Coordinates of N, CA and C in Angstrom, one line a residue:
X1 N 127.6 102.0 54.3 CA 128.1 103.2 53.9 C 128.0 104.2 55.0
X2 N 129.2 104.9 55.3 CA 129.4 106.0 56.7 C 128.7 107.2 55.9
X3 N 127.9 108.1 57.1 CA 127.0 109.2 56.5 C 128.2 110.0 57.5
X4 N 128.1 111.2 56.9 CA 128.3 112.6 58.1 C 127.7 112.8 59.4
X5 N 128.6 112.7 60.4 CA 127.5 112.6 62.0 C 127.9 114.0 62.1
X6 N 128.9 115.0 61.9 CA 129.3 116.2 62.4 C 129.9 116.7 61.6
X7 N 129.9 118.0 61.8 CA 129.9 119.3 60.6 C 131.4 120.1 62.8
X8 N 132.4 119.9 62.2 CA 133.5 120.3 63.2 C 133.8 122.2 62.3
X9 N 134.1 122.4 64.2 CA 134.3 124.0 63.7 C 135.7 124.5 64.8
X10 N 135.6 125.8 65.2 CA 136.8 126.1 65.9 C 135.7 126.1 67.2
X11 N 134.3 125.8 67.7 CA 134.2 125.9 68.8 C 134.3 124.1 69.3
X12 N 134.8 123.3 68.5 CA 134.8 121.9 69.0 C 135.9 121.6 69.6
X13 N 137.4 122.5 69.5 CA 138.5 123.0 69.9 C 138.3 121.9 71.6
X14 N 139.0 121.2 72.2 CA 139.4 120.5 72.8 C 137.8 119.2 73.4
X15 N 137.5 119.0 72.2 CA 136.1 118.2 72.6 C 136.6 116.5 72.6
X16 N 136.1 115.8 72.9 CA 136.6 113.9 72.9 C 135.5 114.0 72.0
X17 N 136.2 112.7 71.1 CA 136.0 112.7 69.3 C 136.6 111.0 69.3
X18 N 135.8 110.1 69.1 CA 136.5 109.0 68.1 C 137.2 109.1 67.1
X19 N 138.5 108.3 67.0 CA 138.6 108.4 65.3 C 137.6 108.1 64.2
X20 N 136.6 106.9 64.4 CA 135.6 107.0 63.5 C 134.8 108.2 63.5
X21 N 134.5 108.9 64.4 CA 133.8 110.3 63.9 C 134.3 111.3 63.6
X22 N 135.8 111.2 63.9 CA 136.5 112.2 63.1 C 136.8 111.9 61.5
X23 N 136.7 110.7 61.3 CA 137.1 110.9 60.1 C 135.9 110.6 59.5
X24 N 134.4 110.7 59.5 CA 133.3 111.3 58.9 C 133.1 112.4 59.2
X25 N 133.4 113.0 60.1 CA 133.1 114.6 59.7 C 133.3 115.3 58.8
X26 N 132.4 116.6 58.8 CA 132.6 117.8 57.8 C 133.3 118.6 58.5
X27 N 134.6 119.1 57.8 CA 135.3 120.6 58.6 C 135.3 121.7 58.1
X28 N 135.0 122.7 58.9 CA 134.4 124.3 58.7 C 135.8 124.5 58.0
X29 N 135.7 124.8 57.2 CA 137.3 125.4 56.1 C 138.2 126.9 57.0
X30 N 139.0 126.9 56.7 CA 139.9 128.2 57.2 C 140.8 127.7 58.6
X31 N 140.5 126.4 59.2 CA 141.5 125.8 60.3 C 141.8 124.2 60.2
X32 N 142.6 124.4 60.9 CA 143.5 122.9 60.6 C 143.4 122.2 61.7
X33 N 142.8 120.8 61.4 CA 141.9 119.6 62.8 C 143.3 118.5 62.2
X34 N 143.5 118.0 64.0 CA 144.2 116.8 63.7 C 143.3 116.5 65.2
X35 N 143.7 115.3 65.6 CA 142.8 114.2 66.7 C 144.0 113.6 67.9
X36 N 144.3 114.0 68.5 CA 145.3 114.0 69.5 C 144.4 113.2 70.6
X37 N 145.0 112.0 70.4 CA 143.9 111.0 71.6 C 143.2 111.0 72.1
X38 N 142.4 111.4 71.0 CA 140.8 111.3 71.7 C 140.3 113.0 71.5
X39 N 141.1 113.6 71.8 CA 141.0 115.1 71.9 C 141.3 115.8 70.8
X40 N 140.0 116.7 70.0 CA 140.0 117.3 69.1 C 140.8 118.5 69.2
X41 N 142.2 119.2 68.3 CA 142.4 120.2 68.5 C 142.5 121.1 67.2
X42 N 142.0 122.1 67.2 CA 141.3 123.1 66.0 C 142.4 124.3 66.1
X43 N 143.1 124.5 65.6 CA 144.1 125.8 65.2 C 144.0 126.7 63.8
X44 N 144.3 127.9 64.4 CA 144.0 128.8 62.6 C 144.7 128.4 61.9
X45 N 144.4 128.7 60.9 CA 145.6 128.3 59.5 C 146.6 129.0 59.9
X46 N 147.8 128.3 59.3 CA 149.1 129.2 59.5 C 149.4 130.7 59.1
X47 N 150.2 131.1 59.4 CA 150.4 132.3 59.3 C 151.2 132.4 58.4
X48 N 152.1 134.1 57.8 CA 152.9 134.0 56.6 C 154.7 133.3 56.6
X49 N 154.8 133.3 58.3 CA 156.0 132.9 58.2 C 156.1 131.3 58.0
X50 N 155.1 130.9 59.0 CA 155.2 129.4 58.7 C 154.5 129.0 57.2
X51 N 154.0 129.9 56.8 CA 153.7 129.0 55.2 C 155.1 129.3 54.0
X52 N 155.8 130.2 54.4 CA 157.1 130.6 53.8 C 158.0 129.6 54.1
X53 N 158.4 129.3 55.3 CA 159.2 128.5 56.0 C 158.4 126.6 55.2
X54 N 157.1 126.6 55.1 CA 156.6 125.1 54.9 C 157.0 125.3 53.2
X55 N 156.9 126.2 52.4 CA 157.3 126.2 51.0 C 158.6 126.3 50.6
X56 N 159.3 127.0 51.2 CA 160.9 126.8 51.4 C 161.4 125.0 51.7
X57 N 160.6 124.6 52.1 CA 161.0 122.9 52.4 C 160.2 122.1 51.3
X58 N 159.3 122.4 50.7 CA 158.9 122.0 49.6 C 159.5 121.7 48.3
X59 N 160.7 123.4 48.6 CA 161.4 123.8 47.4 C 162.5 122.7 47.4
X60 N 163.3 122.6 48.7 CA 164.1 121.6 48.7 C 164.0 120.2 48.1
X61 N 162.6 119.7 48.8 CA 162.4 118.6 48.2 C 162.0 118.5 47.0
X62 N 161.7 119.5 46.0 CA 161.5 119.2 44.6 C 162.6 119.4 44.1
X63 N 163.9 120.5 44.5 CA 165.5 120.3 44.1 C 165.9 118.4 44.4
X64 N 165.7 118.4 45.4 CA 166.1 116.8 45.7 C 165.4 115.7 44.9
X65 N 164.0 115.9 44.6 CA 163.7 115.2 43.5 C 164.1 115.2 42.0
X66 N 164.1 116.7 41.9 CA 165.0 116.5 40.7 C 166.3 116.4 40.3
X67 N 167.1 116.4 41.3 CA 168.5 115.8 40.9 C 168.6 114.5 41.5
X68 N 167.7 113.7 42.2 CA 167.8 112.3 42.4 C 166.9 111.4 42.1
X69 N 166.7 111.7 40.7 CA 165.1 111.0 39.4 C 165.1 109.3 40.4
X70 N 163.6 109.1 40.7 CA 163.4 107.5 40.7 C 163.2 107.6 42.4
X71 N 163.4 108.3 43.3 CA 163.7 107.9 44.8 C 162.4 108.2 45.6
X72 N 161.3 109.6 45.1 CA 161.1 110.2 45.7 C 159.4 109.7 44.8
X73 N 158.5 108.9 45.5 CA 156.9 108.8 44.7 C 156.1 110.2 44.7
X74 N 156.3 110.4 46.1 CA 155.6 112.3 45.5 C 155.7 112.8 47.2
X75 N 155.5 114.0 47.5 CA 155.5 114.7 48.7 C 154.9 116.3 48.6
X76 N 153.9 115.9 49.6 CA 152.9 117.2 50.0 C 153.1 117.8 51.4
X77 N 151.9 118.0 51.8 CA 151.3 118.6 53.0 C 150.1 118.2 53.7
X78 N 149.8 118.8 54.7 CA 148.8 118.1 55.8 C 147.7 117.8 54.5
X79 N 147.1 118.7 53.7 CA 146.0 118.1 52.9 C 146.0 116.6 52.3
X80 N 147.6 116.5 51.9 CA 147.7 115.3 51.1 C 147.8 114.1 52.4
X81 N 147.7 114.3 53.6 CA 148.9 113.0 54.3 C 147.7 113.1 55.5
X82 N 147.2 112.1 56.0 CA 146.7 112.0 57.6 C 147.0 110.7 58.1
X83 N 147.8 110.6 59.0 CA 148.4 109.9 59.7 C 147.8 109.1 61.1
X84 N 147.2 108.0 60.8 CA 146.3 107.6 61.6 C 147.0 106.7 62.5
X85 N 147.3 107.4 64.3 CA 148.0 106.6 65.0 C 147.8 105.3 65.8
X86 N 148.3 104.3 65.2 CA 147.3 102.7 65.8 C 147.7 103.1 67.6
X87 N 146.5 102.6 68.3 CA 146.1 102.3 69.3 C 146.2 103.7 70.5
X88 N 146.4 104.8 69.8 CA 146.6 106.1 70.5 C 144.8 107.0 70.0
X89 N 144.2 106.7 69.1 CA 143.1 107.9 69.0 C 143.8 109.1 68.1
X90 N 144.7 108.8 67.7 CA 145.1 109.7 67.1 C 145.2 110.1 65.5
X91 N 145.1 111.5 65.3 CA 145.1 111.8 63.4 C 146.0 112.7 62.6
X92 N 147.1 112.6 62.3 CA 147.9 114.1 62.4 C 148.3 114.6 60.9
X93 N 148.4 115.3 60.8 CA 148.6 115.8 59.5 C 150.4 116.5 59.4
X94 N 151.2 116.1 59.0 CA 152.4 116.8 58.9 C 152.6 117.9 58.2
X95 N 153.2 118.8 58.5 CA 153.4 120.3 57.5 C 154.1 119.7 56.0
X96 N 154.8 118.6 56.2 CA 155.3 117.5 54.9 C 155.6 116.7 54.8
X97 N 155.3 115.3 54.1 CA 155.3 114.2 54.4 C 156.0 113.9 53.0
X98 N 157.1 113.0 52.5 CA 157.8 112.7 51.8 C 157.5 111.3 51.6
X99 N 157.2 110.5 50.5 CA 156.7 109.4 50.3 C 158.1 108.7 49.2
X100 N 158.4 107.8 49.8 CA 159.7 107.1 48.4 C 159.0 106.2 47.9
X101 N 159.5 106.5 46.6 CA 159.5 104.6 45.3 C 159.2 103.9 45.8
X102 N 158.2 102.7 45.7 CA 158.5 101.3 46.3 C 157.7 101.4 47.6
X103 N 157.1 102.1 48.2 CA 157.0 101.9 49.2 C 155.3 101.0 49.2
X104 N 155.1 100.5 50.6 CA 154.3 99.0 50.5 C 152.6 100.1 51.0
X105 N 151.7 99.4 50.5 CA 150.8 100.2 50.8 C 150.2 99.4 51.9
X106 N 149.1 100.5 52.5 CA 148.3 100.3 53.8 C 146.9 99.4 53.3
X107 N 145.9 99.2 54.1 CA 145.1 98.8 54.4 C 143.9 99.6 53.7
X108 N 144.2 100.6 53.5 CA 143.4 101.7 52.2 C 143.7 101.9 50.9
X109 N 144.9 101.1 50.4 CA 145.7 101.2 49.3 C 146.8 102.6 49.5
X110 N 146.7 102.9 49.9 CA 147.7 104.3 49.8 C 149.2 104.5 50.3
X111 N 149.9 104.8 49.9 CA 151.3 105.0 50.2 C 151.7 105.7 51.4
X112 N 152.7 105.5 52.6 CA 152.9 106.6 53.5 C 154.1 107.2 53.9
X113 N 154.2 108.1 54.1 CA 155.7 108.8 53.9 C 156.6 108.2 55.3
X114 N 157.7 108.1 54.5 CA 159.2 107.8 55.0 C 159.7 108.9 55.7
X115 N 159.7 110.4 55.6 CA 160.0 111.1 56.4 C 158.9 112.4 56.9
X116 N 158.6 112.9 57.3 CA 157.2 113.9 57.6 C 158.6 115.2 58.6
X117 N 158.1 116.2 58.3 CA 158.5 117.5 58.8 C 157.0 118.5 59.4
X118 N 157.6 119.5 61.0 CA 157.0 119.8 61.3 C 157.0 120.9 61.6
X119 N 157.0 122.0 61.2 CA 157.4 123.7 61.5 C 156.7 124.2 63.2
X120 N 157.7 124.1 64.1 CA 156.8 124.6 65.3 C 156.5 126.2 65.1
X121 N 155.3 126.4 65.8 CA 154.9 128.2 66.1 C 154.2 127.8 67.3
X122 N 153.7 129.0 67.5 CA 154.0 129.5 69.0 C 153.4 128.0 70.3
X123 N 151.6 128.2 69.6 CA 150.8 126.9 69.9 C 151.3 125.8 70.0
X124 N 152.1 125.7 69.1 CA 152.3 124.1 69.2 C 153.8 123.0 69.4
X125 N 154.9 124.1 70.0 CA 155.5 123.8 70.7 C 155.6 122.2 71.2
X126 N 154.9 122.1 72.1 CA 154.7 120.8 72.9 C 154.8 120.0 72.3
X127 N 153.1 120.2 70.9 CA 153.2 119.0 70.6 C 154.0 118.6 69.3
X128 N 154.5 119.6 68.9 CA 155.4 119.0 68.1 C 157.0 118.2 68.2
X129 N 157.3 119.0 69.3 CA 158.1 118.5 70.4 C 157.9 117.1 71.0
X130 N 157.0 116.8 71.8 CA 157.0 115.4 72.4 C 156.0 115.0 71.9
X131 N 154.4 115.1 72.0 CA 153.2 114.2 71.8 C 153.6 113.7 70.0
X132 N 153.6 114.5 69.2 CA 154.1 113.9 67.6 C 155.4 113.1 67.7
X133 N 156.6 113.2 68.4 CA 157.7 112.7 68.2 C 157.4 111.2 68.5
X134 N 156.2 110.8 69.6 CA 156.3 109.8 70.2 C 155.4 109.3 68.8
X135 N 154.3 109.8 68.7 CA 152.6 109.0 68.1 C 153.8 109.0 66.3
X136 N 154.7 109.9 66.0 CA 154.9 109.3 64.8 C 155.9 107.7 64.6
X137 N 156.9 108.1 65.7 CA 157.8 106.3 66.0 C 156.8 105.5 66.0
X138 N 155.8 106.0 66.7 CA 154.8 104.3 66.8 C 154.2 104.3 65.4
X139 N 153.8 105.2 64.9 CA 153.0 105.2 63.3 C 154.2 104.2 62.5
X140 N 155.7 104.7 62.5 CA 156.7 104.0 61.9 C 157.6 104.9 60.9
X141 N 157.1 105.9 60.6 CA 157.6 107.0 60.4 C 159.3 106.8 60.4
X142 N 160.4 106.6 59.1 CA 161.4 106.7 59.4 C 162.7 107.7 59.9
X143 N 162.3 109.2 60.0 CA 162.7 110.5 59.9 C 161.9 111.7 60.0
X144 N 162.3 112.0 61.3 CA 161.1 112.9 61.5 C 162.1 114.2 61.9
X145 N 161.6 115.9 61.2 CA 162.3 116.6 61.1 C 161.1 117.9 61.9
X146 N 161.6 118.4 63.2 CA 161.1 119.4 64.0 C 162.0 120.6 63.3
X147 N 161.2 121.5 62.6 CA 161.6 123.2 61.9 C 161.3 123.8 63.3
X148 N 162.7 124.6 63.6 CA 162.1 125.3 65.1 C 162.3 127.2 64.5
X149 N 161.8 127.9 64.2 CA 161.8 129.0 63.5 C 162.2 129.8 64.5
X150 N 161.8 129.7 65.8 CA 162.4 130.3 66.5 C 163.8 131.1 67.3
X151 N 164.7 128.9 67.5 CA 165.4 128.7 67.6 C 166.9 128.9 66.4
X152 N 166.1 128.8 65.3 CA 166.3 128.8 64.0 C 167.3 127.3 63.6
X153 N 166.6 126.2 64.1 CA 167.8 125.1 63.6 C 166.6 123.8 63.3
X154 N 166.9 123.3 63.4 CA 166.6 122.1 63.2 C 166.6 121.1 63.8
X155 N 165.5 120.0 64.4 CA 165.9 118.7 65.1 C 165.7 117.7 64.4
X156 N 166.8 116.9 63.3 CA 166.7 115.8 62.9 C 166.5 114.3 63.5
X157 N 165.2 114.0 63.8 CA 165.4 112.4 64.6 C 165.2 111.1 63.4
X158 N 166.5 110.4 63.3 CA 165.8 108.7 62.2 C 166.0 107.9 63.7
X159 N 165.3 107.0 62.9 CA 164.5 106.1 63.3 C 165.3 104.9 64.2
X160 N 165.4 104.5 65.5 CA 165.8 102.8 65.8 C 164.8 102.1 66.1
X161 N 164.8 101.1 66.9 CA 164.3 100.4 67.4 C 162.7 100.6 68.1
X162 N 164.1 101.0 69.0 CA 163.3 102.0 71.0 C 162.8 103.4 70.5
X163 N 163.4 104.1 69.7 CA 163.3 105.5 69.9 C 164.1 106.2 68.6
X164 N 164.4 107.4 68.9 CA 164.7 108.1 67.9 C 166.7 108.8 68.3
X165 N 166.9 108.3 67.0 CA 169.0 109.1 67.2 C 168.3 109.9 67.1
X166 N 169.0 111.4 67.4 CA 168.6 112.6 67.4 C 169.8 113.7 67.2
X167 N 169.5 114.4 66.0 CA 170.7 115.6 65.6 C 169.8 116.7 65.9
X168 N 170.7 117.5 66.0 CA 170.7 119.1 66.1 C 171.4 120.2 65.3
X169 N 170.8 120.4 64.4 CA 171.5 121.4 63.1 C 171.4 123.0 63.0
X170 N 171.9 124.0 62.5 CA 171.7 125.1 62.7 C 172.6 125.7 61.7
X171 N 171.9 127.1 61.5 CA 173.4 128.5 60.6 C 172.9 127.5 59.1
X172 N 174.6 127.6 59.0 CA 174.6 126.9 57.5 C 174.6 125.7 57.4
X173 N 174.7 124.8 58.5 CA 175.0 123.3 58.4 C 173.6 122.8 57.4
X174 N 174.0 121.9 56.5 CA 173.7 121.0 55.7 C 172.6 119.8 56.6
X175 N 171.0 119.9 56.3 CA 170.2 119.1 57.2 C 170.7 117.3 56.5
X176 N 170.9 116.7 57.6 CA 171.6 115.3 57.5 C 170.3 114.2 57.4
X177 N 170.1 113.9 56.5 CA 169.2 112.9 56.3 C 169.7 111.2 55.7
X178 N 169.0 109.9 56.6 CA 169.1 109.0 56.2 C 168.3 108.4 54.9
X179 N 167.1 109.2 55.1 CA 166.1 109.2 54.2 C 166.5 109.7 52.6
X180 N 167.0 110.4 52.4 CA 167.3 111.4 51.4 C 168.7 111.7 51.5
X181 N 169.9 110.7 51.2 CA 171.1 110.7 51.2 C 171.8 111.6 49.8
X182 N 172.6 112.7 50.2 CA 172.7 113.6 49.3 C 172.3 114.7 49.1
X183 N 171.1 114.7 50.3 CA 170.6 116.3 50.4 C 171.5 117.4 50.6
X184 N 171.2 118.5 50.2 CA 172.3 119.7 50.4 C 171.9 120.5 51.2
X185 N 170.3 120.8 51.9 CA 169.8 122.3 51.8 C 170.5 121.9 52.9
X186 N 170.7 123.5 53.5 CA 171.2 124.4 54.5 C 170.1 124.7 55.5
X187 N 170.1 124.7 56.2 CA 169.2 125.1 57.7 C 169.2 126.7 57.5
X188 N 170.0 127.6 57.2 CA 169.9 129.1 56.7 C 168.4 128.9 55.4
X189 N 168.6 127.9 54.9 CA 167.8 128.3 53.7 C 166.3 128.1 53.9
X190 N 165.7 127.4 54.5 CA 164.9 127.8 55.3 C 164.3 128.5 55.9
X191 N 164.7 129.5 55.7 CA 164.2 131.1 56.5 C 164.4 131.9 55.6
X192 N 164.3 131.4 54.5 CA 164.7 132.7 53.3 C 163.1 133.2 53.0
X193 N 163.4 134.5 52.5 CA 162.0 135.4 52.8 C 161.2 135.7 54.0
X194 N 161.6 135.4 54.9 CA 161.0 135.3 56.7 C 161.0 136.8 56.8
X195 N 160.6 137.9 57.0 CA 161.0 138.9 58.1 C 160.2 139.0 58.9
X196 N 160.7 139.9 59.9 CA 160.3 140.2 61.2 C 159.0 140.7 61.6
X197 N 158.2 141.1 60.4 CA 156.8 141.1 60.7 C 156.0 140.1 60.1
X198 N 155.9 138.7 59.6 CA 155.7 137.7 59.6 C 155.2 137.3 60.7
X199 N 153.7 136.7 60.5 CA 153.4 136.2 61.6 C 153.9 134.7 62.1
X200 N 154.3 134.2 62.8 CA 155.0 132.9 62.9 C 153.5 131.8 63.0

């Protein structure tokens, strides 16, 4: 039986961490830990725009589950989903991970999502951009969707082989998913409720 070796806070913020001791730790509540190869990185909780922008995509996917009964097992957020990347040290939690019907379980019993979405702000640019694009292809991840609030569009990548096709959406255009065929939302709708004093 694994005991607690560490009680993690925001001063452990870029410390080298096993996966096995990260995932017995205790974490100080109010910040969000993912394990980036080996390297602990500790961020505030989001702010109002990105939790508006992460509920606004929630909203979609419960319109999408309910007008397409049977497709969709269930979909949350970093709390519900950690994403443990084989042979990288890595632990990540997606702002949403979408789980379908059917899908085969892991080595823990548990189900893993088919598509995961990731709202960049200011910090995390990079890695939501390259270090996650890469660690989720290898996890197997079929659709992976970068929210750029800034840019205000969207980077749709599904899944090949080698790498990731990659769209680019924006305005009103309709986000194009292989995962979720028949989706409607709009890249505008996404930013609904956002204003300009919102912290991103």
């Amino acid at each position: 039986m694994s005991t607690i070796q560490h009680r993690l806070g925001p001063a452990d913020h870029g410390r080298a961490i096993s996966i096995q001791e990260f995932r017995e730790a205790e974490e100080e509540e109010g910040y969000r830990y993912e394990l980036a190869r080996g390297v602990l990185e500790v961020t505030e909780a989001p702010g109002p725009a990105h939790r508006r922008i992460v509920g606004n995509l929630y909203r979609a996917i419960a319109r999408y589950d309910q007008d397409h009964p049977g497709l969709i097992e269930t979909f949350g957020g970093g709390s519900e989903f950690r994403l443990w990347i084989p042979g990288k040290e890595s632990g990540r939690n997606p702002d949403l991970g979408v789980v379908l019907e059917g899908s085969s379980r892991d080595a823990r019993g548990r189900t893993q999502p088919a598509l995961v979405a990731e709202v960049v702000s200011r910090g995390s640019r990079v890695r939501d951009y390259q270090a996650k694009r890469e660690e989720y292809h290898q996890f197997g991840i079929r659709e992976y969707w970068i929210v750029d609030p800034t840019l205000r569009r969207v980077v749709v990548l599904d899944r090949s082989q080698a790498d990731w096709n990659e769209r680019v959406v924006n305005a009103d255009d309709v986000i194009p998913s292989l995962v979720l065929p028949g989706l409607h939302t709009r890249v505008s709708e996404l930013w609904a409720g956002v204003t300009p004093d919102d912290d991103a």
